[in-house]
PDB file of C-alpha atoms in Angstrom:
ATOM      1  CA  MET A   1       0.023  -0.055  -0.028  1.00 47.00           C
ATOM      2  CA  ILE A   2       1.359   3.355  -0.940  1.00 61.00           C
ATOM      3  CA  ARG A   3       1.908   5.460   2.157  1.00 80.00           C
ATOM      4  CA  LEU A   4      -0.042   8.755   2.628  1.00 84.00           C
ATOM      5  CA  LYS A   5       3.249  10.898   3.031  1.00 85.00           C
ATOM      6  CA  VAL A   6       4.577   9.606  -0.407  1.00 88.00           C
ATOM      7  CA  VAL A   7       1.292  10.505  -2.193  1.00 89.00           C
ATOM      8  CA  LYS A   8       1.490  14.022  -0.505  1.00 89.00           C
ATOM      9  CA  GLU A   9       5.167  14.378  -1.527  1.00 90.00           C
ATOM     10  CA  ARG A  10       4.272  13.579  -5.234  1.00 92.00           C
ATOM     11  CA  LEU A  11       1.286  15.941  -5.004  1.00 92.00           C
ATOM     12  CA  ALA A  12       3.477  18.759  -3.772  1.00 93.00           C
ATOM     13  CA  GLU A  13       5.983  17.973  -6.696  1.00 94.00           C
ATOM     14  CA  VAL A  14       3.273  18.104  -9.223  1.00 92.00           C
ATOM     15  CA  GLU A  15       1.794  21.337  -7.838  1.00 93.00           C
ATOM     16  CA  SER A  16       5.332  22.822  -8.072  1.00 92.00           C
ATOM     17  CA  ARG A  17       5.693  21.751 -11.604  1.00 91.00           C
ATOM     18  CA  LEU A  18       2.252  23.447 -12.341  1.00 91.00           C
ATOM     19  CA  VAL A  19       3.440  26.629 -10.951  1.00 91.00           C
ATOM     20  CA  GLN A  20       6.685  26.396 -12.843  1.00 90.00           C
ATOM     21  CA  LEU A  21       4.738  25.794 -15.975  1.00 89.00           C
ATOM     22  CA  GLU A  22       2.623  28.894 -15.387  1.00 90.00           C
ATOM     23  CA  GLN A  23       5.822  30.988 -15.131  1.00 89.00           C
ATOM     24  CA  THR A  24       7.068  29.700 -18.678  1.00 87.00           C
ATOM     25  CA  LYS A  25       3.595  30.192 -20.276  1.00 84.00           C
ATOM     26  CA  GLY A  26       4.703  32.695 -22.902  1.00 83.00           C
ATOM     27  CA  SER A  27       7.951  30.968 -23.675  1.00 87.00           C
ATOM     28  CA  ILE A  28       6.716  27.501 -24.801  1.00 87.00           C
ATOM     29  CA  ALA A  29       4.313  26.662 -27.605  1.00 87.00           C
ATOM     30  CA  GLY A  30       0.542  26.940 -26.650  1.00 87.00           C
ATOM     31  CA  ASN A  31      -0.407  23.316 -27.351  1.00 89.00           C
ATOM     32  CA  THR A  32       2.618  22.015 -25.313  1.00 89.00           C
ATOM     33  CA  TYR A  33       1.540  24.349 -22.434  1.00 88.00           C
ATOM     34  CA  ASP A  34      -2.127  23.271 -22.607  1.00 90.00           C
ATOM     35  CA  SER A  35      -1.114  19.585 -22.714  1.00 91.00           C
ATOM     36  CA  LEU A  36       1.233  19.855 -19.752  1.00 91.00           C
ATOM     37  CA  LYS A  37      -1.271  21.901 -17.790  1.00 91.00           C
ATOM     38  CA  SER A  38      -3.967  19.408 -18.358  1.00 92.00           C
ATOM     39  CA  ARG A  39      -1.825  16.556 -17.409  1.00 93.00           C
ATOM     40  CA  TYR A  40      -0.659  18.256 -14.192  1.00 91.00           C
ATOM     41  CA  LYS A  41      -4.298  19.158 -13.226  1.00 93.00           C
ATOM     42  CA  GLU A  42      -5.344  15.529 -13.907  1.00 94.00           C
ATOM     43  CA  GLU A  43      -2.691  14.148 -11.588  1.00 93.00           C
ATOM     44  CA  ILE A  44      -3.373  16.799  -8.917  1.00 92.00           C
ATOM     45  CA  ALA A  45      -7.029  15.765  -8.920  1.00 93.00           C
ATOM     46  CA  SER A  46      -6.269  12.141  -8.923  1.00 93.00           C
ATOM     47  CA  MET A  47      -3.938  12.313  -5.955  1.00 91.00           C
ATOM     48  CA  THR A  48      -6.259  14.630  -4.086  1.00 93.00           C
ATOM     49  CA  VAL A  49      -8.961  11.949  -4.341  1.00 93.00           C
ATOM     50  CA  GLN A  50      -6.457   9.319  -3.372  1.00 91.00           C
ATOM     51  CA  ILE A  51      -5.352  11.233  -0.300  1.00 90.00           C
ATOM     52  CA  LYS A  52      -8.988  11.823   0.751  1.00 91.00           C
ATOM     53  CA  GLN A  53      -9.686   8.105   0.412  1.00 91.00           C
ATOM     54  CA  MET A  54      -6.563   7.070   2.341  1.00 90.00           C
ATOM     55  CA  ARG A  55      -7.701   9.410   5.132  1.00 89.00           C
ATOM     56  CA  ALA A  56     -11.188   7.963   5.080  1.00 90.00           C
ATOM     57  CA  ASP A  57      -9.725   4.499   5.347  1.00 91.00           C
ATOM     58  CA  MET A  58      -7.502   5.578   8.217  1.00 90.00           C
ATOM     59  CA  GLU A  59     -10.525   7.183   9.940  1.00 90.00           C
ATOM     60  CA  LYS A  60     -12.556   3.955   9.375  1.00 92.00           C
ATOM     61  CA  ALA A  61      -9.627   1.819  10.788  1.00 91.00           C
ATOM     62  CA  VAL A  62      -9.388   3.984  13.903  1.00 92.00           C
ATOM     63  CA  VAL A  63     -13.208   3.771  14.463  1.00 93.00           C
ATOM     64  CA  GLU A  64     -12.990   0.010  14.105  1.00 94.00           C
ATOM     65  CA  LEU A  65     -10.055  -0.242  16.671  1.00 94.00           C
ATOM     66  CA  ASP A  66     -11.897   1.907  19.134  1.00 94.00           C
ATOM     67  CA  MET A  67     -14.833  -0.462  18.776  1.00 94.00           C
ATOM     68  CA  GLN A  68     -12.581  -3.421  19.440  1.00 94.00           C
ATOM     69  CA  ARG A  69     -11.071  -1.642  22.359  1.00 94.00           C
ATOM     70  CA  SER A  70     -14.495  -0.881  23.841  1.00 94.00           C
ATOM     71  CA  ASN A  71     -15.535  -4.489  23.438  1.00 94.00           C
ATOM     72  CA  PHE A  72     -12.354  -5.786  25.028  1.00 94.00           C
ATOM     73  CA  GLN A  73     -12.673  -3.262  27.897  1.00 94.00           C
ATOM     74  CA  LYS A  74     -16.323  -4.509  28.526  1.00 95.00           C
ATOM     75  CA  THR A  75     -15.108  -8.011  28.662  1.00 95.00           C
ATOM     76  CA  ILE A  76     -12.390  -7.007  31.202  1.00 94.00           C
ATOM     77  CA  ASP A  77     -14.845  -5.280  33.294  1.00 95.00           C
ATOM     78  CA  ASP A  78     -17.155  -8.576  33.193  1.00 95.00           C
ATOM     79  CA  LEU A  79     -14.045 -10.648  34.127  1.00 94.00           C
ATOM     80  CA  GLN A  80     -13.181  -8.350  36.930  1.00 94.00           C
ATOM     81  CA  LYS A  81     -16.766  -8.660  38.438  1.00 95.00           C
ATOM     82  CA  LYS A  82     -16.422 -12.500  38.180  1.00 94.00           C
ATOM     83  CA  ASN A  83     -13.180 -12.255  39.880  1.00 93.00           C
ATOM     84  CA  GLN A  84     -14.743 -10.348  42.702  1.00 94.00           C
ATOM     85  CA  GLU A  85     -17.803 -12.681  42.822  1.00 94.00           C
ATOM     86  CA  ASN A  86     -15.288 -15.567  42.982  1.00 92.00           C
ATOM     87  CA  GLU A  87     -13.612 -13.855  45.914  1.00 92.00           C
ATOM     88  CA  ILE A  88     -16.917 -13.446  47.793  1.00 93.00           C
ATOM     89  CA  LEU A  89     -17.840 -16.962  47.253  1.00 93.00           C
ATOM     90  CA  LYS A  90     -14.599 -18.224  48.658  1.00 91.00           C
ATOM     91  CA  GLN A  91     -14.876 -15.886  51.642  1.00 92.00           C
ATOM     92  CA  SER A  92     -18.368 -17.199  52.407  1.00 92.00           C
ATOM     93  CA  GLY A  93     -17.281 -20.882  51.890  1.00 91.00           C
ATOM     94  CA  ALA A  94     -19.472 -21.529  48.874  1.00 91.00           C
ATOM     95  CA  ILE A  95     -16.619 -22.873  46.958  1.00 91.00           C
ATOM     96  CA  SER A  96     -13.486 -24.786  47.762  1.00 92.00           C
ATOM     97  CA  SER A  97     -10.065 -23.229  47.732  1.00 91.00           C
ATOM     98  CA  ALA A  98      -8.973 -25.361  44.973  1.00 93.00           C
ATOM     99  CA  HIS A  99     -11.840 -24.240  42.915  1.00 93.00           C
ATOM    100  CA  TYR A 100     -11.213 -20.593  43.917  1.00 93.00           C
ATOM    101  CA  ARG A 101      -7.433 -20.821  42.774  1.00 93.00           C
ATOM    102  CA  THR A 102      -8.350 -22.534  39.531  1.00 94.00           C
ATOM    103  CA  THR A 103     -11.127 -19.853  38.723  1.00 93.00           C
ATOM    104  CA  ARG A 104      -8.752 -17.046  39.890  1.00 93.00           C
ATOM    105  CA  ARG A 105      -5.959 -18.300  37.550  1.00 95.00           C
ATOM    106  CA  ASN A 106      -8.228 -18.617  34.642  1.00 94.00           C
ATOM    107  CA  LEU A 107      -9.641 -15.131  35.084  1.00 94.00           C
ATOM    108  CA  SER A 108      -6.244 -13.486  35.564  1.00 94.00           C
ATOM    109  CA  GLY A 109      -4.811 -15.174  32.423  1.00 94.00           C
ATOM    110  CA  SER A 110      -7.903 -13.916  30.485  1.00 94.00           C
ATOM    111  CA  LEU A 111      -7.481 -10.430  31.915  1.00 94.00           C
ATOM    112  CA  ARG A 112      -3.830 -10.376  30.967  1.00 95.00           C
ATOM    113  CA  ARG A 113      -4.515 -11.526  27.350  1.00 95.00           C
ATOM    114  CA  LEU A 114      -7.283  -8.847  26.953  1.00 94.00           C
ATOM    115  CA  GLU A 115      -4.947  -6.235  28.348  1.00 94.00           C
ATOM    116  CA  THR A 116      -2.331  -7.218  25.908  1.00 95.00           C
ATOM    117  CA  LYS A 117      -4.759  -7.085  23.049  1.00 95.00           C
ATOM    118  CA  ILE A 118      -5.900  -3.539  24.141  1.00 94.00           C
ATOM    119  CA  LYS A 119      -2.165  -2.517  24.154  1.00 94.00           C
ATOM    120  CA  GLY A 120      -1.876  -3.797  20.524  1.00 94.00           C
ATOM    121  CA  ILE A 121      -4.829  -1.982  19.508  1.00 94.00           C
ATOM    122  CA  GLU A 122      -3.314   1.293  21.060  1.00 94.00           C
ATOM    123  CA  ARG A 123      -0.070   0.715  19.214  1.00 93.00           C
ATOM    124  CA  ARG A 124      -1.920   0.207  15.899  1.00 92.00           C
ATOM    125  CA  LYS A 125      -4.010   3.247  16.366  1.00 91.00           C
ATOM    126  CA  LYS A 126      -0.825   5.269  17.256  1.00 89.00           C
ATOM    127  CA  ARG A 127       0.766   4.131  13.994  1.00 88.00           C
ATOM    128  CA  ILE A 128      -2.360   5.078  12.048  1.00 86.00           C
ATOM    129  CA  MET A 129      -2.416   8.548  13.607  1.00 83.00           C
ATOM    130  CA  LYS A 130       1.331   9.073  13.087  1.00 83.00           C
ATOM    131  CA  SER A 131       0.895   8.053   9.429  1.00 79.00           C
ATOM    132  CA  ALA A 132      -2.106  10.436   8.942  1.00 74.00           C
ATOM    133  CA  ASP A 133      -0.346  13.394  10.855  1.00 64.00           C
ATOM    134  CA  ASP A 134       3.067  13.523   9.065  1.00 56.00           C
ATOM    135  CA  GLY A 135       3.535  17.228   9.582  1.00 39.00           C
ATOM    136  CA  SER A 136       1.716  18.575   6.569  1.00 39.00           C
ATOM    137  CA  ALA A 137      -1.809  18.099   7.664  1.00 40.00           C
ATOM    138  CA  LYS A 138      -3.782  17.368  10.928  1.00 41.00           C
ATOM    139  CA  PHE A 139      -5.815  14.256  11.617  1.00 44.00           C
ATOM    140  CA  ALA A 140      -8.765  15.330  13.644  1.00 39.00           C
ATOM    141  CA  GLY A 141     -11.193  12.703  13.048  1.00 38.00           C
ATOM    142  CA  SER A 142     -12.196  13.949   9.662  1.00 36.00           C
ATOM    143  CA  ALA A 143     -10.732  13.709   6.141  1.00 36.00           C
ATOM    144  CA  TYR A 144      -9.022  17.121   6.228  1.00 36.00           C
ATOM    145  CA  TYR A 145      -6.081  18.110   4.019  1.00 37.00           C
ATOM    146  CA  ASN A 146      -4.123  21.370   4.829  1.00 41.00           C
ATOM    147  CA  ARG A 147      -3.384  22.640   1.257  1.00 44.00           C
ATOM    148  CA  GLU A 148      -2.193  25.984   2.643  1.00 43.00           C
ATOM    149  CA  THR A 149       0.859  24.453   4.517  1.00 45.00           C
ATOM    150  CA  ILE A 150       1.737  22.695   1.292  1.00 49.00           C
ATOM    151  CA  GLY A 151       1.369  25.857  -0.757  1.00 51.00           C
ATOM    152  CA  GLU A 152       3.501  27.819   1.562  1.00 49.00           C
ATOM    153  CA  LYS A 153       6.201  25.181   1.246  1.00 50.00           C
ATOM    154  CA  ILE A 154       5.965  25.224  -2.368  1.00 51.00           C
ATOM    155  CA  ARG A 155       6.128  28.972  -2.718  1.00 52.00           C
ATOM    156  CA  GLY A 156       9.321  29.081  -0.725  1.00 54.00           C
ATOM    157  CA  LEU A 157      10.973  26.314  -2.860  1.00 52.00           C
ATOM    158  CA  ILE A 158       9.926  27.949  -6.079  1.00 58.00           C
ATOM    159  CA  GLY A 159      11.586  31.258  -5.238  1.00 58.00           C
ATOM    160  CA  VAL A 160      14.926  29.257  -4.675  1.00 57.00           C
ATOM    161  CA  LYS A 161      14.479  27.138  -7.694  1.00 60.00           C
ATOM    162  CA  THR A 162      13.650  30.076  -9.926  1.00 63.00           C
ATOM    163  CA  ALA A 163      16.795  31.904  -8.810  1.00 62.00           C
ATOM    164  CA  VAL A 164      18.995  28.887  -9.445  1.00 62.00           C
ATOM    165  CA  PHE A 165      17.201  28.407 -12.834  1.00 64.00           C
ATOM    166  CA  ALA A 166      17.877  32.124 -13.730  1.00 64.00           C
ATOM    167  CA  VAL A 167      21.525  31.877 -12.960  1.00 66.00           C
ATOM    168  CA  LEU A 168      22.004  28.687 -14.924  1.00 67.00           C
ATOM    169  CA  VAL A 169      20.207  30.231 -17.985  1.00 67.00           C
ATOM    170  CA  VAL A 170      22.382  33.286 -17.738  1.00 67.00           C
ATOM    171  CA  ALA A 171      25.504  31.332 -17.198  1.00 67.00           C
ATOM    172  CA  GLY A 172      24.469  28.957 -20.049  1.00 68.00           C
ATOM    173  CA  ALA A 173      23.624  31.982 -22.474  1.00 66.00           C
ATOM    174  CA  ALA A 174      26.890  33.607 -21.802  1.00 65.00           C
ATOM    175  CA  GLY A 175      28.916  30.453 -22.232  1.00 67.00           C
ATOM    176  CA  PHE A 176      27.011  29.721 -25.632  1.00 64.00           C
ATOM    177  CA  PHE A 177      27.702  33.383 -26.684  1.00 62.00           C
ATOM    178  CA  VAL A 178      31.389  32.916 -25.911  1.00 63.00           C
ATOM    179  CA  TYR A 179      31.601  29.638 -27.562  1.00 63.00           C
ATOM    180  CA  GLN A 180      29.871  30.919 -30.739  1.00 67.00           C
ATOM    181  CA  ASN A 181      32.172  33.931 -30.872  1.00 66.00           C
ATOM    182  CA  ARG A 182      35.404  32.162 -29.880  1.00 61.00           C
ATOM    183  CA  ASP A 183      37.166  32.800 -32.994  1.00 62.00           C
ATOM    184  CA  VAL A 184      36.307  36.538 -33.103  1.00 58.00           C
ATOM    185  CA  ILE A 185      37.182  36.856 -29.318  1.00 53.00           C
ATOM    186  CA  LEU A 186      40.576  34.930 -29.899  1.00 55.00           C
ATOM    187  CA  THR A 187      41.557  36.976 -32.863  1.00 61.00           C
ATOM    188  CA  LYS A 188      40.914  40.367 -31.112  1.00 52.00           C
ATOM    189  CA  TYR A 189      43.143  39.624 -28.098  1.00 48.00           C
TER     190      TYR A 189
END
């Protein structure tokens, strides 16, 4: 299964490409621009749907785990009542010491197993919550995706990328100019 974080990273990358494409709108052919823009928008829509579905699946899993935990806790409460009842029956002399010890041992084992299962449920729930809350969005019991946070990160990266790109273009153009005019430059000096 693809992790939510990976899909979000891919989404941020495609959104970044779309922003970069918008900046080059006048410098590329119209049909190339339209084709790329359409493809990027389709990818963004697809990944947004995928993220929402993944969050809904996570939310459903958390609800199911909560139900299991609740059922186990009810069983633990029932077993603790039986343990208290067993204690009262022993004190009143209604059951033998051997029967009391056997019943108590069985109840204690069942309680330990159920408590272990509850701890396992809590660990699984914690993993799901951590997966859902990877720093770019909050998981608050609903399928919520914080696009503003991703957008701020992309805008910050775009500024750096644009500056680096501009330097490379200027350096490349200067290098090309020098290379094309190398004979003229060499003969003058």
